[in-house]
Amino acid sequence: MKPLKDIFSIFFPDVCVNCQSILLRNEQFLCTICLNDLPVIVYNESTKNMLQNIFFGKVPVENVYSFLYFTKFGITQKLIHELKYKKEQNIGVFLGRRMCYEIERLKLFKEIDIVLPVPLHKKKLKLRGYNQVSKFGGVLSNYLQVPYIINVLKRVSKNESQTLKRRFERFSNADSKFHISDLEYLQNKHVLLIDDVITTGATLVSCCEELLKVKNIKISICTIAYTEIG
Ligand SMILES: [Zn+2]
């Protein structure tokens, strides 16, 4: 007897997220053709500067790495859409594993102590049910053999952050939407902040500003994708 999954797949076969062709048994999310077209960012001096420049003059960051180019109607946009809105969380695993090959090859992030995701606001988390980068971050932290920490950096609403600011004078940044619950835990650590897509970098900058309240912290950034579109 065929396993139930096989029978199910006769009627509802998995299709390529990008071109909708029916996937073969050894393919996942993308057909082989689309997989070969995955727009991996070639990491060289020029792309390294392109990514570093997003943060230049705003916050000091050690390394910035982004795996894929994100373009309108492109493969990356489709993958991230499925990951974010269609509960296809395993796309995070799929992309995380592929990215780790690159990181291994490039010998990046050898000094990282902790992987930290950009947090979602708790209302959004409740609505979506998961942070879209959590599976991706899990694969990455596993690969780097460092902890994946979700409860130290939190997103707070404008009102909450105002209250916190009144309570603690040192919270001077008027736009801060993030809050660290344990400054000491992060002390002397090199954290790898992760997110899905870098666009303007505003959210990541805001996170970094909060993280820089920690004594002797180093920050590197890693995202699934990078885009120039706003
Ligand atoms: Zn395809």
PDB file of C-alpha atoms and ligand atoms in Angstrom:
ATOM      1  CA  MET A   1       0.000   0.000   0.000  1.00  0.00           C
ATOM      2  CA  LYS A   2       1.217   3.449  -0.852  1.00  0.00           C
ATOM      3  CA  PRO A   3       1.756   5.871   2.014  1.00  0.00           C
ATOM      4  CA  LEU A   4      -1.073   8.346   2.411  1.00  0.00           C
ATOM      5  CA  LYS A   5       1.207  11.228   1.464  1.00  0.00           C
ATOM      6  CA  ASP A   6       1.892   9.627  -1.937  1.00  0.00           C
ATOM      7  CA  ILE A   7      -1.796   9.096  -2.654  1.00  0.00           C
ATOM      8  CA  PHE A   8      -2.508  12.668  -1.605  1.00  0.00           C
ATOM      9  CA  SER A   9       0.229  13.966  -3.868  1.00  0.00           C
ATOM     10  CA  ILE A  10      -1.349  12.316  -6.925  1.00  0.00           C
ATOM     11  CA  PHE A  11      -4.316  14.632  -6.517  1.00  0.00           C
ATOM     12  CA  PHE A  12      -2.496  17.595  -5.021  1.00  0.00           C
ATOM     13  CA  PRO A  13       1.086  17.440  -6.255  1.00  0.00           C
ATOM     14  CA  ASP A  14       3.617  19.914  -4.871  1.00  0.00           C
ATOM     15  CA  VAL A  15       4.410  22.564  -7.407  1.00  0.00           C
ATOM     16  CA  CYS A  16       7.370  24.870  -7.861  1.00  0.00           C
ATOM     17  CA  VAL A  17       6.802  28.085  -5.908  1.00  0.00           C
ATOM     18  CA  ASN A  18       8.170  30.051  -8.854  1.00  0.00           C
ATOM     19  CA  CYS A  19       6.964  28.442 -12.102  1.00  0.00           C
ATOM     20  CA  GLN A  20       4.173  26.140 -10.836  1.00  0.00           C
ATOM     21  CA  SER A  21       5.560  23.051 -12.588  1.00  0.00           C
ATOM     22  CA  ILE A  22       4.994  19.781 -10.746  1.00  0.00           C
ATOM     23  CA  LEU A  23       7.925  18.939  -8.505  1.00  0.00           C
ATOM     24  CA  LEU A  24       9.806  15.681  -8.772  1.00  0.00           C
ATOM     25  CA  ARG A  25      10.285  13.510  -5.717  1.00  0.00           C
ATOM     26  CA  ASN A  26      13.741  14.923  -4.943  1.00  0.00           C
ATOM     27  CA  GLU A  27      12.732  18.552  -5.448  1.00  0.00           C
ATOM     28  CA  GLN A  28      11.464  20.825  -2.709  1.00  0.00           C
ATOM     29  CA  PHE A  29       9.748  24.200  -3.141  1.00  0.00           C
ATOM     30  CA  LEU A  30      11.596  24.895  -6.400  1.00  0.00           C
ATOM     31  CA  CYS A  31      12.083  22.830  -9.537  1.00  0.00           C
ATOM     32  CA  THR A  32      15.691  22.220 -10.566  1.00  0.00           C
ATOM     33  CA  ILE A  33      15.554  24.936 -13.223  1.00  0.00           C
ATOM     34  CA  CYS A  34      14.286  27.589 -10.811  1.00  0.00           C
ATOM     35  CA  LEU A  35      16.700  26.411  -8.131  1.00  0.00           C
ATOM     36  CA  ASN A  36      19.555  27.044 -10.532  1.00  0.00           C
ATOM     37  CA  ASP A  37      18.122  30.517 -11.117  1.00  0.00           C
ATOM     38  CA  LEU A  38      18.057  31.353  -7.408  1.00  0.00           C
ATOM     39  CA  PRO A  39      19.542  34.884  -7.348  1.00  0.00           C
ATOM     40  CA  VAL A  40      22.374  34.283  -4.891  1.00  0.00           C
ATOM     41  CA  ILE A  41      24.334  37.465  -4.135  1.00  0.00           C
ATOM     42  CA  VAL A  42      27.941  36.907  -5.139  1.00  0.00           C
ATOM     43  CA  TYR A  43      29.905  37.997  -2.098  1.00  0.00           C
ATOM     44  CA  ASN A  44      32.779  40.202  -3.255  1.00  0.00           C
ATOM     45  CA  GLU A  45      34.229  43.628  -2.393  1.00  0.00           C
ATOM     46  CA  SER A  46      31.494  45.433  -4.287  1.00  0.00           C
ATOM     47  CA  THR A  47      28.493  43.606  -2.773  1.00  0.00           C
ATOM     48  CA  LYS A  48      30.185  43.647   0.628  1.00  0.00           C
ATOM     49  CA  ASN A  49      30.377  47.465   0.400  1.00  0.00           C
ATOM     50  CA  MET A  50      26.822  47.690  -0.924  1.00  0.00           C
ATOM     51  CA  LEU A  51      25.583  45.917   2.215  1.00  0.00           C
ATOM     52  CA  GLN A  52      27.931  47.667   4.660  1.00  0.00           C
ATOM     53  CA  ASN A  53      26.937  51.079   3.238  1.00  0.00           C
ATOM     54  CA  ILE A  54      23.342  50.590   4.385  1.00  0.00           C
ATOM     55  CA  PHE A  55      24.603  50.960   7.957  1.00  0.00           C
ATOM     56  CA  PHE A  56      27.542  53.281   7.365  1.00  0.00           C
ATOM     57  CA  GLY A  57      27.371  56.393   9.549  1.00  0.00           C
ATOM     58  CA  LYS A  58      24.336  55.024  11.395  1.00  0.00           C
ATOM     59  CA  VAL A  59      25.476  52.128  13.537  1.00  0.00           C
ATOM     60  CA  PRO A  60      28.778  50.250  13.760  1.00  0.00           C
ATOM     61  CA  VAL A  61      28.423  46.717  12.423  1.00  0.00           C
ATOM     62  CA  GLU A  62      31.123  44.100  11.944  1.00  0.00           C
ATOM     63  CA  ASN A  63      29.843  42.080   8.985  1.00  0.00           C
ATOM     64  CA  VAL A  64      26.720  42.243   6.867  1.00  0.00           C
ATOM     65  CA  TYR A  65      25.700  39.310   4.726  1.00  0.00           C
ATOM     66  CA  SER A  66      22.621  38.767   2.643  1.00  0.00           C
ATOM     67  CA  PHE A  67      21.959  35.549   0.755  1.00  0.00           C
ATOM     68  CA  LEU A  68      19.618  36.457  -2.134  1.00  0.00           C
ATOM     69  CA  TYR A  69      18.554  39.370  -4.276  1.00  0.00           C
ATOM     70  CA  PHE A  70      14.894  40.203  -3.821  1.00  0.00           C
ATOM     71  CA  THR A  71      13.188  41.688  -6.869  1.00  0.00           C
ATOM     72  CA  LYS A  72       9.555  42.376  -7.631  1.00  0.00           C
ATOM     73  CA  PHE A  73       7.885  39.178  -8.929  1.00  0.00           C
ATOM     74  CA  GLY A  74      11.219  37.324  -8.612  1.00  0.00           C
ATOM     75  CA  ILE A  75      11.872  33.886  -7.118  1.00  0.00           C
ATOM     76  CA  THR A  76      12.938  35.312  -3.755  1.00  0.00           C
ATOM     77  CA  GLN A  77       9.785  37.389  -3.424  1.00  0.00           C
ATOM     78  CA  LYS A  78       7.658  34.309  -4.087  1.00  0.00           C
ATOM     79  CA  LEU A  79       9.586  32.185  -1.582  1.00  0.00           C
ATOM     80  CA  ILE A  80       9.364  34.846   1.122  1.00  0.00           C
ATOM     81  CA  HIS A  81       5.685  35.386   0.439  1.00  0.00           C
ATOM     82  CA  GLU A  82       5.014  31.658   0.974  1.00  0.00           C
ATOM     83  CA  LEU A  83       7.190  31.690   4.081  1.00  0.00           C
ATOM     84  CA  LYS A  84       5.463  34.726   5.581  1.00  0.00           C
ATOM     85  CA  TYR A  85       1.848  34.388   4.592  1.00  0.00           C
ATOM     86  CA  LYS A  86       1.226  30.769   3.579  1.00  0.00           C
ATOM     87  CA  LYS A  87       2.609  29.033   6.663  1.00  0.00           C
ATOM     88  CA  GLU A  88       5.367  27.390   4.596  1.00  0.00           C
ATOM     89  CA  GLN A  89       7.816  27.635   7.482  1.00  0.00           C
ATOM     90  CA  ASN A  90      10.072  24.964   6.024  1.00  0.00           C
ATOM     91  CA  ILE A  91      11.119  27.410   3.326  1.00  0.00           C
ATOM     92  CA  GLY A  92      13.163  28.907   6.168  1.00  0.00           C
ATOM     93  CA  VAL A  93      14.924  25.571   6.626  1.00  0.00           C
ATOM     94  CA  PHE A  94      15.389  25.168   2.872  1.00  0.00           C
ATOM     95  CA  LEU A  95      16.954  28.639   2.504  1.00  0.00           C
ATOM     96  CA  GLY A  96      18.896  28.401   5.757  1.00  0.00           C
ATOM     97  CA  ARG A  97      20.619  25.195   4.641  1.00  0.00           C
ATOM     98  CA  ARG A  98      21.500  26.599   1.251  1.00  0.00           C
ATOM     99  CA  MET A  99      22.838  29.778   2.826  1.00  0.00           C
ATOM    100  CA  CYS A 100      24.983  27.817   5.290  1.00  0.00           C
ATOM    101  CA  TYR A 101      26.868  26.266   2.353  1.00  0.00           C
ATOM    102  CA  GLU A 102      27.764  29.791   1.254  1.00  0.00           C
ATOM    103  CA  ILE A 103      28.740  30.878   4.759  1.00  0.00           C
ATOM    104  CA  GLU A 104      30.940  27.798   5.068  1.00  0.00           C
ATOM    105  CA  ARG A 105      32.588  28.505   1.738  1.00  0.00           C
ATOM    106  CA  LEU A 106      33.101  32.187   2.607  1.00  0.00           C
ATOM    107  CA  LYS A 107      34.278  31.361   6.150  1.00  0.00           C
ATOM    108  CA  LEU A 108      31.896  33.965   7.557  1.00  0.00           C
ATOM    109  CA  PHE A 109      30.609  34.399  11.104  1.00  0.00           C
ATOM    110  CA  LYS A 110      33.265  32.316  12.858  1.00  0.00           C
ATOM    111  CA  GLU A 111      33.227  34.656  15.875  1.00  0.00           C
ATOM    112  CA  ILE A 112      29.491  34.735  16.572  1.00  0.00           C
ATOM    113  CA  ASP A 113      28.242  33.991  20.110  1.00  0.00           C
ATOM    114  CA  ILE A 114      24.474  34.333  19.692  1.00  0.00           C
ATOM    115  CA  VAL A 115      21.909  34.447  16.902  1.00  0.00           C
ATOM    116  CA  LEU A 116      19.141  36.990  17.526  1.00  0.00           C
ATOM    117  CA  PRO A 117      16.098  37.427  15.286  1.00  0.00           C
ATOM    118  CA  VAL A 118      14.528  40.824  14.704  1.00  0.00           C
ATOM    119  CA  PRO A 119      11.454  40.287  16.867  1.00  0.00           C
ATOM    120  CA  LEU A 120       7.877  40.686  15.722  1.00  0.00           C
ATOM    121  CA  HIS A 121       5.482  42.647  17.854  1.00  0.00           C
ATOM    122  CA  LYS A 122       3.490  40.194  19.989  1.00  0.00           C
ATOM    123  CA  LYS A 123       0.231  41.098  18.232  1.00  0.00           C
ATOM    124  CA  LYS A 124       1.745  40.326  14.846  1.00  0.00           C
ATOM    125  CA  LEU A 125       3.279  37.135  16.201  1.00  0.00           C
ATOM    126  CA  LYS A 126      -0.103  36.026  17.446  1.00  0.00           C
ATOM    127  CA  LEU A 127      -1.690  36.814  14.102  1.00  0.00           C
ATOM    128  CA  ARG A 128       0.923  35.021  11.992  1.00  0.00           C
ATOM    129  CA  GLY A 129       1.616  32.307  14.539  1.00  0.00           C
ATOM    130  CA  TYR A 130       5.372  32.368  14.012  1.00  0.00           C
ATOM    131  CA  ASN A 131       8.289  34.634  13.289  1.00  0.00           C
ATOM    132  CA  GLN A 132       9.146  34.035   9.629  1.00  0.00           C
ATOM    133  CA  VAL A 133      12.871  33.927  10.364  1.00  0.00           C
ATOM    134  CA  SER A 134      12.714  31.416  13.228  1.00  0.00           C
ATOM    135  CA  LYS A 135      13.322  28.241  11.178  1.00  0.00           C
ATOM    136  CA  PHE A 136      15.991  30.006   9.146  1.00  0.00           C
ATOM    137  CA  GLY A 137      17.619  31.229  12.369  1.00  0.00           C
ATOM    138  CA  GLY A 138      17.394  27.761  13.878  1.00  0.00           C
ATOM    139  CA  VAL A 139      19.342  26.243  10.979  1.00  0.00           C
ATOM    140  CA  LEU A 140      21.914  29.022  11.181  1.00  0.00           C
ATOM    141  CA  SER A 141      22.423  28.753  14.938  1.00  0.00           C
ATOM    142  CA  ASN A 142      22.724  24.992  14.609  1.00  0.00           C
ATOM    143  CA  TYR A 143      25.339  25.380  11.945  1.00  0.00           C
ATOM    144  CA  LEU A 144      27.276  27.993  13.967  1.00  0.00           C
ATOM    145  CA  GLN A 145      26.744  25.948  17.152  1.00  0.00           C
ATOM    146  CA  VAL A 146      25.598  28.965  19.121  1.00  0.00           C
ATOM    147  CA  PRO A 147      22.276  29.631  20.885  1.00  0.00           C
ATOM    148  CA  TYR A 148      19.255  31.114  19.149  1.00  0.00           C
ATOM    149  CA  ILE A 149      17.777  33.616  21.570  1.00  0.00           C
ATOM    150  CA  ILE A 150      14.253  34.965  21.229  1.00  0.00           C
ATOM    151  CA  ASN A 151      13.406  36.450  24.610  1.00  0.00           C
ATOM    152  CA  VAL A 152      16.113  39.068  25.154  1.00  0.00           C
ATOM    153  CA  LEU A 153      15.349  41.530  22.374  1.00  0.00           C
ATOM    154  CA  LYS A 154      11.698  42.514  22.193  1.00  0.00           C
ATOM    155  CA  ARG A 155       9.626  44.748  20.009  1.00  0.00           C
ATOM    156  CA  VAL A 156       7.553  47.281  21.872  1.00  0.00           C
ATOM    157  CA  SER A 157       4.873  49.567  20.550  1.00  0.00           C
ATOM    158  CA  LYS A 158       5.500  53.317  20.457  1.00  0.00           C
ATOM    159  CA  ASN A 159       3.398  53.802  23.600  1.00  0.00           C
ATOM    160  CA  GLU A 160       5.180  51.075  25.508  1.00  0.00           C
ATOM    161  CA  SER A 161       8.546  52.472  24.516  1.00  0.00           C
ATOM    162  CA  GLN A 162       7.462  55.942  25.702  1.00  0.00           C
ATOM    163  CA  THR A 163       6.610  54.494  29.101  1.00  0.00           C
ATOM    164  CA  LEU A 164       9.922  52.684  29.255  1.00  0.00           C
ATOM    165  CA  LYS A 165      11.717  55.853  28.278  1.00  0.00           C
ATOM    166  CA  ARG A 166      10.095  57.752  31.108  1.00  0.00           C
ATOM    167  CA  ARG A 167      11.091  55.012  33.481  1.00  0.00           C
ATOM    168  CA  PHE A 168      14.667  54.803  32.291  1.00  0.00           C
ATOM    169  CA  GLU A 169      16.260  58.090  31.379  1.00  0.00           C
ATOM    170  CA  ARG A 170      19.012  56.420  29.384  1.00  0.00           C
ATOM    171  CA  PHE A 171      16.549  55.385  26.661  1.00  0.00           C
ATOM    172  CA  SER A 172      17.197  58.495  24.665  1.00  0.00           C
ATOM    173  CA  ASN A 173      16.287  57.361  21.147  1.00  0.00           C
ATOM    174  CA  ALA A 174      12.850  58.730  20.356  1.00  0.00           C
ATOM    175  CA  ASP A 175      12.172  56.182  17.613  1.00  0.00           C
ATOM    176  CA  SER A 176      13.214  53.089  19.512  1.00  0.00           C
ATOM    177  CA  LYS A 177      10.759  50.288  18.957  1.00  0.00           C
ATOM    178  CA  PHE A 178      12.868  47.629  20.596  1.00  0.00           C
ATOM    179  CA  HIS A 179      13.768  46.812  24.131  1.00  0.00           C
ATOM    180  CA  ILE A 180      16.391  44.541  25.679  1.00  0.00           C
ATOM    181  CA  SER A 181      15.182  42.682  28.727  1.00  0.00           C
ATOM    182  CA  ASP A 182      18.620  41.527  29.881  1.00  0.00           C
ATOM    183  CA  LEU A 183      21.514  43.871  29.097  1.00  0.00           C
ATOM    184  CA  GLU A 184      24.007  41.802  31.081  1.00  0.00           C
ATOM    185  CA  TYR A 185      23.294  38.626  29.158  1.00  0.00           C
ATOM    186  CA  LEU A 186      24.476  40.247  25.940  1.00  0.00           C
ATOM    187  CA  GLN A 187      27.528  41.897  27.456  1.00  0.00           C
ATOM    188  CA  ASN A 188      30.820  41.098  25.653  1.00  0.00           C
ATOM    189  CA  LYS A 189      28.963  39.058  23.027  1.00  0.00           C
ATOM    190  CA  HIS A 190      29.163  39.148  19.262  1.00  0.00           C
ATOM    191  CA  VAL A 191      25.556  38.866  18.161  1.00  0.00           C
ATOM    192  CA  LEU A 192      24.297  37.947  14.743  1.00  0.00           C
ATOM    193  CA  LEU A 193      21.091  39.827  14.106  1.00  0.00           C
ATOM    194  CA  ILE A 194      18.895  38.155  11.493  1.00  0.00           C
ATOM    195  CA  ASP A 195      15.935  39.302   9.427  1.00  0.00           C
ATOM    196  CA  ASP A 196      14.118  38.307   6.244  1.00  0.00           C
ATOM    197  CA  VAL A 197      14.766  41.210   3.868  1.00  0.00           C
ATOM    198  CA  ILE A 198      16.970  44.307   4.113  1.00  0.00           C
ATOM    199  CA  THR A 199      15.303  47.206   2.327  1.00  0.00           C
ATOM    200  CA  THR A 200      16.201  50.561   3.824  1.00  0.00           C
ATOM    201  CA  GLY A 201      17.737  48.884   6.854  1.00  0.00           C
ATOM    202  CA  ALA A 202      15.671  51.124   9.169  1.00  0.00           C
ATOM    203  CA  THR A 203      14.360  48.275  11.311  1.00  0.00           C
ATOM    204  CA  LEU A 204      17.786  46.712  11.651  1.00  0.00           C
ATOM    205  CA  VAL A 205      19.325  50.096  12.510  1.00  0.00           C
ATOM    206  CA  SER A 206      16.679  50.576  15.164  1.00  0.00           C
ATOM    207  CA  CYS A 207      17.489  47.129  16.607  1.00  0.00           C
ATOM    208  CA  CYS A 208      21.211  47.891  16.542  1.00  0.00           C
ATOM    209  CA  GLU A 209      20.685  51.190  18.367  1.00  0.00           C
ATOM    210  CA  GLU A 210      18.981  49.294  21.137  1.00  0.00           C
ATOM    211  CA  LEU A 211      21.649  46.583  21.164  1.00  0.00           C
ATOM    212  CA  LEU A 212      24.394  49.195  21.394  1.00  0.00           C
ATOM    213  CA  LYS A 213      23.203  49.989  24.912  1.00  0.00           C
ATOM    214  CA  VAL A 214      24.936  46.752  25.875  1.00  0.00           C
ATOM    215  CA  LYS A 215      28.482  47.114  27.120  1.00  0.00           C
ATOM    216  CA  ASN A 216      31.127  45.790  24.747  1.00  0.00           C
ATOM    217  CA  ILE A 217      28.722  44.271  22.244  1.00  0.00           C
ATOM    218  CA  LYS A 218      29.597  43.482  18.633  1.00  0.00           C
ATOM    219  CA  ILE A 219      26.896  43.196  15.989  1.00  0.00           C
ATOM    220  CA  SER A 220      26.856  41.423  12.656  1.00  0.00           C
ATOM    221  CA  ILE A 221      23.852  41.154  10.392  1.00  0.00           C
ATOM    222  CA  CYS A 222      22.573  38.338   8.222  1.00  0.00           C
ATOM    223  CA  THR A 223      19.392  38.374   6.168  1.00  0.00           C
ATOM    224  CA  ILE A 224      17.729  36.011   3.753  1.00  0.00           C
ATOM    225  CA  ALA A 225      17.530  38.715   1.117  1.00  0.00           C
ATOM    226  CA  TYR A 226      18.398  42.248   0.077  1.00  0.00           C
ATOM    227  CA  THR A 227      16.353  44.565  -2.093  1.00  0.00           C
ATOM    228  CA  GLU A 228      16.645  48.019  -3.522  1.00  0.00           C
ATOM    229  CA  ILE A 229      12.897  48.422  -3.869  1.00  0.00           C
ATOM    230  CA  GLY A 230      11.124  50.281  -1.084  1.00  0.00           C
TER     231      GLY A 230
HETATM  232 ZN    ZN B   1      10.259  26.173 -11.312  1.00  0.00          ZN
END
